GROMACS .gro file of C-alpha atoms in nm:
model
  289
    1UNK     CA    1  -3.187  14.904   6.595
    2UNK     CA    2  -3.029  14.979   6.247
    3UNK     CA    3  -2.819  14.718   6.099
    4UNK     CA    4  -2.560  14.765   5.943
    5UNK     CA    5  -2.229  14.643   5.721
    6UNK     CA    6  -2.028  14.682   6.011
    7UNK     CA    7  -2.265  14.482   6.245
    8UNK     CA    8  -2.257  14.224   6.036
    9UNK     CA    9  -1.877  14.119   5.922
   10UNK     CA   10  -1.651  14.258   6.185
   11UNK     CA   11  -1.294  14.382   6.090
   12UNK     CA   12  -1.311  14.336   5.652
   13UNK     CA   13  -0.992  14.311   5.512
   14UNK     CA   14  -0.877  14.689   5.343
   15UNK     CA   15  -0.865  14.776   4.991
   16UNK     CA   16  -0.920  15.112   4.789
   17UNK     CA   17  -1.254  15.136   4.620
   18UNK     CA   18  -1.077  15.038   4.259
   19UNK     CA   19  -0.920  14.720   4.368
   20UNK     CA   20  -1.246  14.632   4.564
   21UNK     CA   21  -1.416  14.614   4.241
   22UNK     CA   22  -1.141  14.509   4.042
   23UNK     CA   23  -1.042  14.161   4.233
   24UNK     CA   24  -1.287  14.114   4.521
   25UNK     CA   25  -1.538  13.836   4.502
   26UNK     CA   26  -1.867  13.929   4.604
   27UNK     CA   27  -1.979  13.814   4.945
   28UNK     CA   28  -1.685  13.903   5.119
   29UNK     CA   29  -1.658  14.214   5.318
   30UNK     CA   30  -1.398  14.494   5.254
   31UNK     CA   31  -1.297  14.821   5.440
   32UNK     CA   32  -1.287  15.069   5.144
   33UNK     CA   33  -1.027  15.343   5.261
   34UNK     CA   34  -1.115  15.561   4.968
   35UNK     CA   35  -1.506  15.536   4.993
   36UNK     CA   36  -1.619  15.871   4.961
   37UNK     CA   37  -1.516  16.165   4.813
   38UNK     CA   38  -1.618  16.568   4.886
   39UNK     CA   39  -1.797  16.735   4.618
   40UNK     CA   40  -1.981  17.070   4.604
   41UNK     CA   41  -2.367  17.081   4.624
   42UNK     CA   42  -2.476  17.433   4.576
   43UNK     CA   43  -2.324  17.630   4.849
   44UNK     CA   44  -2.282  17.322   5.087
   45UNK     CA   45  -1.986  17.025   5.082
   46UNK     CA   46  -2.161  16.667   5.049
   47UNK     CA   47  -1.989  16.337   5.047
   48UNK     CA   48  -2.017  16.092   4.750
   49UNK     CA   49  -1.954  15.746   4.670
   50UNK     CA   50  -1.627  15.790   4.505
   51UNK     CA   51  -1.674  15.545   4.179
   52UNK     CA   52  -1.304  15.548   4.077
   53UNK     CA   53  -1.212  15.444   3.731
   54UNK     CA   54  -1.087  15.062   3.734
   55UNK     CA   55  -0.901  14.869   3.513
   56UNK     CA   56  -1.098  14.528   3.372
   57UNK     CA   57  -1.124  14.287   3.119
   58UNK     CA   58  -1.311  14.343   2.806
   59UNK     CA   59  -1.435  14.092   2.626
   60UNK     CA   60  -1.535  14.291   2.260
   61UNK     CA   61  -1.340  14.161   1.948
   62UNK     CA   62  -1.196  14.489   1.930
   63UNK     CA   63  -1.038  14.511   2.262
   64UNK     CA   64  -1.021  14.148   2.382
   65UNK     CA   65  -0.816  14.283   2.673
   66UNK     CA   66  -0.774  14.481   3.011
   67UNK     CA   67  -0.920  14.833   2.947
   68UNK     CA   68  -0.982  15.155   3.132
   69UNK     CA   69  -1.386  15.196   3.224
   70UNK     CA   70  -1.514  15.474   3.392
   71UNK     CA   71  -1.884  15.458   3.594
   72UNK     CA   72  -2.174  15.589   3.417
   73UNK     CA   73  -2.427  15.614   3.710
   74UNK     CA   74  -2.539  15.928   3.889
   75UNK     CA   75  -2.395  16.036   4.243
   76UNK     CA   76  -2.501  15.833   4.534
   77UNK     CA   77  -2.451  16.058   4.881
   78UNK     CA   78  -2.360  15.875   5.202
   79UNK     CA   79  -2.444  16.031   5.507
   80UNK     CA   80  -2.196  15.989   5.857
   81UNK     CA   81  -2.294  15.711   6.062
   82UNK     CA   82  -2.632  15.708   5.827
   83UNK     CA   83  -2.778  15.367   5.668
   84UNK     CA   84  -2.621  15.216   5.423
   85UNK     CA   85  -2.718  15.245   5.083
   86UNK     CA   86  -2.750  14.952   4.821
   87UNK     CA   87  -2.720  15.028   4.490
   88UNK     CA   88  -2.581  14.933   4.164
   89UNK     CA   89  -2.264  15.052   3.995
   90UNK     CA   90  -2.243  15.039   3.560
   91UNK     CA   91  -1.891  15.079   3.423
   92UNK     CA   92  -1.812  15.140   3.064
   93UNK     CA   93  -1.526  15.072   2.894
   94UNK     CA   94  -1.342  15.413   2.772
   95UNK     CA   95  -1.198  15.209   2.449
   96UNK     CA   96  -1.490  15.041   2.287
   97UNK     CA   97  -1.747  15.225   2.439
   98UNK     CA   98  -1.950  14.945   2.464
   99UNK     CA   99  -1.902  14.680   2.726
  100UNK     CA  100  -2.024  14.715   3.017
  101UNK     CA  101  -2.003  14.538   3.356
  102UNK     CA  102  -2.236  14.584   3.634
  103UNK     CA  103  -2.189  14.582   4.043
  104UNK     CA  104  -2.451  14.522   4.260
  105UNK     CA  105  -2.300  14.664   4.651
  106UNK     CA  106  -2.365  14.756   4.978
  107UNK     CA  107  -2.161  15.063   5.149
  108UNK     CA  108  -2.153  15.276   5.471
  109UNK     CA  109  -1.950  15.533   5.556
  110UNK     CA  110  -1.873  15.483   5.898
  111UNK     CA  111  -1.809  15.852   6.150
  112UNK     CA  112  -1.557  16.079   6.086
  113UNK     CA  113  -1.372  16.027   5.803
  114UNK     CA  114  -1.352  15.913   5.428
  115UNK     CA  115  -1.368  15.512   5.482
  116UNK     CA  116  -1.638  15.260   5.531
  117UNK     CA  117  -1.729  14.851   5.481
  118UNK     CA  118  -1.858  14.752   5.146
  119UNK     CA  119  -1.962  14.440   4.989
  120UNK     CA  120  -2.061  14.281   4.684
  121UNK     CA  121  -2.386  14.132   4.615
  122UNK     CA  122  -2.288  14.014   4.284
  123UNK     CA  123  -2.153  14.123   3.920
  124UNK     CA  124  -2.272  14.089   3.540
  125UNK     CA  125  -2.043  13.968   3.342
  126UNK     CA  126  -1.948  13.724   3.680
  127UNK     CA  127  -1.670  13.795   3.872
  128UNK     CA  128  -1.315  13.588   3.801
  129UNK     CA  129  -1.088  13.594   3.512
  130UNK     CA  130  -1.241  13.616   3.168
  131UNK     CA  131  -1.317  13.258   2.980
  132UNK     CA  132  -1.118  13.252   2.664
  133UNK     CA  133  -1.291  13.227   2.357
  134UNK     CA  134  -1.086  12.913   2.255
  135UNK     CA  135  -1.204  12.661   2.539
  136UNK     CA  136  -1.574  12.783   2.503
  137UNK     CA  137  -1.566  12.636   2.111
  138UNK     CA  138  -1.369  12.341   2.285
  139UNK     CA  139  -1.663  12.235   2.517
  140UNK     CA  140  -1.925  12.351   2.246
  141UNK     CA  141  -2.261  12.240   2.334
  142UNK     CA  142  -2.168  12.193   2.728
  143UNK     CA  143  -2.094  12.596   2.738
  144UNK     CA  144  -2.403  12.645   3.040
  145UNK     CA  145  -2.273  12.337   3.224
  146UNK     CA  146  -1.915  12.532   3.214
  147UNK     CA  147  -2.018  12.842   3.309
  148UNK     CA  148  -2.216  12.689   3.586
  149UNK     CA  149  -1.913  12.565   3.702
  150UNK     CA  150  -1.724  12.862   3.683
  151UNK     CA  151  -1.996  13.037   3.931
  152UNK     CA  152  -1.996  12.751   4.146
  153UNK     CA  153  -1.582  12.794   4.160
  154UNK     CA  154  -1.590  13.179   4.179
  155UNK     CA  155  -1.812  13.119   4.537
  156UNK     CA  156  -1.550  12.871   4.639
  157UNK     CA  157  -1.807  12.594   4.585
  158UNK     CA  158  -1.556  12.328   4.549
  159UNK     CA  159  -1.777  11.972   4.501
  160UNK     CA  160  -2.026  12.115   4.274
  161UNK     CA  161  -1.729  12.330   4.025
  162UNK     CA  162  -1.575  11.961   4.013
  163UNK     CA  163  -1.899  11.744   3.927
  164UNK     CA  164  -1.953  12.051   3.648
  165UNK     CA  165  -1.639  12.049   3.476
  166UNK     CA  166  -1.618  11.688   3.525
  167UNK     CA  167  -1.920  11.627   3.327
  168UNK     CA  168  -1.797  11.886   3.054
  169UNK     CA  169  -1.481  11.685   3.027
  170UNK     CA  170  -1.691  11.328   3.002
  171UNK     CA  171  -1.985  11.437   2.753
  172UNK     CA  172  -1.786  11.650   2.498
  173UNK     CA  173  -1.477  11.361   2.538
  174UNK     CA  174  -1.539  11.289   2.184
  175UNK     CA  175  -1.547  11.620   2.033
  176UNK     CA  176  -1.197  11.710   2.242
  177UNK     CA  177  -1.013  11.389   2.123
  178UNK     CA  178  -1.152  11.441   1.741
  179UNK     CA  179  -0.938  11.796   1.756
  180UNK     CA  180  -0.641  11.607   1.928
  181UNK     CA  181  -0.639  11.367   1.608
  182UNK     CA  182  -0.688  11.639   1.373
  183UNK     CA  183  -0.357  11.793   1.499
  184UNK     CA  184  -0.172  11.464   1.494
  185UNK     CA  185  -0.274  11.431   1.155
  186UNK     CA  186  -0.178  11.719   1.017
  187UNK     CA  187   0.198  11.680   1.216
  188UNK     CA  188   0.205  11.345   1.036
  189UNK     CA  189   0.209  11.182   1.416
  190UNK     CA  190   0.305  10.820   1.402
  191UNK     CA  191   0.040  10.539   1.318
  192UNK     CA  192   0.059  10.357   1.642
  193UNK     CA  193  -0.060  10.700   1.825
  194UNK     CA  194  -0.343  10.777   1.606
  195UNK     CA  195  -0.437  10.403   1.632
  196UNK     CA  196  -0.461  10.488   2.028
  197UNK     CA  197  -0.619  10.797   2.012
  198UNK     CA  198  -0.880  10.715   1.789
  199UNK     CA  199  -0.949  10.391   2.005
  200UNK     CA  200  -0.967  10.607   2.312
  201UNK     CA  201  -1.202  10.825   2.135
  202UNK     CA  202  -1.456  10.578   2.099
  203UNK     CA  203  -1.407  10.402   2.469
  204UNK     CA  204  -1.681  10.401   2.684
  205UNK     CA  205  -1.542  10.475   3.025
  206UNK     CA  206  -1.401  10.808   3.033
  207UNK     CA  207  -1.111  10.769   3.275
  208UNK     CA  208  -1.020  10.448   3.090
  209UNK     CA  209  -1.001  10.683   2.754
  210UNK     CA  210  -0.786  10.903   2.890
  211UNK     CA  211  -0.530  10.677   3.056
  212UNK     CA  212  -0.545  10.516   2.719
  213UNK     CA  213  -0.425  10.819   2.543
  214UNK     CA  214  -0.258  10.985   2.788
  215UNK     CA  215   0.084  10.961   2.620
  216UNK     CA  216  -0.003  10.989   2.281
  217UNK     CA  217  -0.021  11.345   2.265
  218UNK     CA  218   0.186  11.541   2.033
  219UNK     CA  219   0.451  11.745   2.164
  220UNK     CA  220   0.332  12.074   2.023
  221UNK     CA  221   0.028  11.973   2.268
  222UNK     CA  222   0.207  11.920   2.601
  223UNK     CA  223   0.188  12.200   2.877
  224UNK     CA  224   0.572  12.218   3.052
  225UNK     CA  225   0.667  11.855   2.919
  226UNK     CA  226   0.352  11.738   3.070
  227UNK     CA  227   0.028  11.574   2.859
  228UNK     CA  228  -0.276  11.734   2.911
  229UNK     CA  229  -0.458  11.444   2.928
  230UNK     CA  230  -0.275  11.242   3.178
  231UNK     CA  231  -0.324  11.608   3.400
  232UNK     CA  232  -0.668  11.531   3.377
  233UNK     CA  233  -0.690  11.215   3.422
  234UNK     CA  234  -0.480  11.270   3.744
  235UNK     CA  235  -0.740  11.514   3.846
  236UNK     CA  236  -1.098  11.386   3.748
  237UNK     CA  237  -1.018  11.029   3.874
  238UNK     CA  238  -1.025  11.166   4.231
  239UNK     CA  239  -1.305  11.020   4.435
  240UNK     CA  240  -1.465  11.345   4.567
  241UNK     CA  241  -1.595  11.175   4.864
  242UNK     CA  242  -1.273  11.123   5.009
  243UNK     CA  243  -1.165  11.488   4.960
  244UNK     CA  244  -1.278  11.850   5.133
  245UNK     CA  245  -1.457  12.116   4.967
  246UNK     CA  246  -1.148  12.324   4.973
  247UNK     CA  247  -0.971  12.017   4.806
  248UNK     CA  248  -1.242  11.975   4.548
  249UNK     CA  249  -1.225  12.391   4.453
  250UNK     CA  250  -0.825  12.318   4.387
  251UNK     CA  251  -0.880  12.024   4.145
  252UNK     CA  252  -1.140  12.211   3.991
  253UNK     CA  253  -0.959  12.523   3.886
  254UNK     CA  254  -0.620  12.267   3.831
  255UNK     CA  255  -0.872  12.137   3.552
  256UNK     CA  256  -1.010  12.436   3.404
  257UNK     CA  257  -0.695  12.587   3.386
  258UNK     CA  258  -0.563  12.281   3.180
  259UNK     CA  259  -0.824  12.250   2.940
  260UNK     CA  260  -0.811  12.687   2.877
  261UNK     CA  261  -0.436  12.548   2.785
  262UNK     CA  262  -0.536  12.258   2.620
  263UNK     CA  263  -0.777  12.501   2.395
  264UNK     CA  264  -0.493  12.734   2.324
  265UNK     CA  265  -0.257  12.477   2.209
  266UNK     CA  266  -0.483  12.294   1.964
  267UNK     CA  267  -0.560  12.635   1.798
  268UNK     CA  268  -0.218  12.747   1.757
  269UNK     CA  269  -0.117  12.436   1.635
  270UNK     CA  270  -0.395  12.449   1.360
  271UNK     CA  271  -0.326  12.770   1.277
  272UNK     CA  272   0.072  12.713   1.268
  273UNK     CA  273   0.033  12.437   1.029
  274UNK     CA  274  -0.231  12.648   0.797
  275UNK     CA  275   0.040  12.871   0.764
  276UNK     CA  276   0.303  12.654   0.702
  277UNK     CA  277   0.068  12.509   0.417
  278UNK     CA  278  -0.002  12.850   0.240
  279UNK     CA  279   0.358  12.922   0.260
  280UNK     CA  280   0.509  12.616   0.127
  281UNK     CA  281   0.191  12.658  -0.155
  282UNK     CA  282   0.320  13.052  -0.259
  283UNK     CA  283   0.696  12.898  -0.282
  284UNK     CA  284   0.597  12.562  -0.445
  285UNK     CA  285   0.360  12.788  -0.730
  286UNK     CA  286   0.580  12.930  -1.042
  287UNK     CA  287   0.592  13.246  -1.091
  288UNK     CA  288   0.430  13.484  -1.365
  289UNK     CA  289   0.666  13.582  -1.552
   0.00000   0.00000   0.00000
């Protein structure tokens, strides 16, 4: 007997073909209501895997955004009530002309009319919203550990995204709290919260540093009123074996949210106060005459 989608995940949730591949993780099943598409072949009508253009992110310098790409693969025919076909899906982006991003999914067209269950098997870059440039210098030499995370939270793998980004936070502690200081500095914080900052830099127990330093940030720093650092010290002081998987997957995404915002800030600030510095330099130099 012939298995099929179908078989397999009864009664998928309904999306057209673009948001499918636009926002659905893979390993969920979806009824595609656009799935095919009628196309001449010769002198006879055949139906095709429609391939829609999507929008997505893309992550060249020279885009850096959500862009128009268009699939560059040949036609894939599904028969009626035939087996499904597995196959994968390349999509260009129509600005740069050079990112790509890569589906690997299942489809059948089920009898009688345009529609049919899909799924993903996976997707290169990895499904989820893009990882900003920023945070990736933040956590430096613990990039894999963060990206492992971000697959582990992408397949709702609660418990192991935590212990990932958990152990980002902990081993590149040091490096995060250096570019806290270096913004205090340079806002000419007061002395007492550089004294604590650069003493919870160098503590050993990582909760302990960052209850230490927790409000010491600068204001420039804080997300909504609120210091980053006491958000993640609410978050990564959890016990994990008193709390669900679906628990765990909230804390985790609370925390890489933060730190994405945490990244963000700190540059902005440094850049703010380079411009600041160049300005006041221009006005402060005398003029040629």
């Amino acid at each position: 007997m012939t298995s099929n989608i179908a078989d397999e995940h009864p009664e998928p949730v309904s999306q057209t073909f673009a948001e499918f591949l636009e926002s659905s993780p893979p390993n969920q099943p979806v009824q595609i209501t656009d799935l095919t598409e009628l196309k001449w072949n010769g002198a006879n009508q055949r139906r095709y895997l429609k391939t829609p253009e999507i929008q997505i992110h893309c992550s060249e310098e020279s885009c850096n955004g959500v862009r128009f790409h268009r699939c560059m693969d040949g036609q894939y025919t599904l028969t009626e009530g035939g087996k499904p076909i597995n196959c994968f899906l390349t999509y260009l982006c129509s600005n740069c002309q050079n990112h790509t991003k890569i589906f690997s999914i299942r489809a059948y067209r089920e009898d009688g009319g345009f529609n049919g269950p899909m799924i993903k098997f996976g997707e290169n870059p990895v499904f989820g919203p893009p990882i900003p440039a920023r945070l990736l210098k933040l956590i430096g030499p613990d990039r894999d550990t963060f990206l492992k995370g971000r697959r582990c939270e992408n397949q709702g793998l609660g418990v192991g995204a935590f212990v990932y980004y958990r152990r980002v936070v902990e081993q590149q502690k040091i490096r995060i709290f250096k570019e806290i200081v270096k913004v205090s500095e340079k806002i000419g914080a007061p002395k007492e919260k550089l004294t604590i900052l650069n003493a919870a830099m160098v503590e050993g127990q990582f909760t302990k540093a960052l209850d230490m330093a927790k409000d010491a940030m600068p204001e420039s720093l804080l997300i909504n009123g609120h210091s980053p650092l006491k958000l993640l010290y609410k978050a990564l002081s959890e016990g994990i074996h008193n709390l669900t998987d679906e628990q765990c997957l909230g804390l985790a995404s609370s925390v890489r949210v933060v730190l994405g915002e945490l990244s963000d800030r700190l540059a902005q600030a440094l850049k703010d106060e380079a411009e600041i510095t160049n300005a006041l330099a221009r006005l402060l130099t005398p003029t040629k005459q």
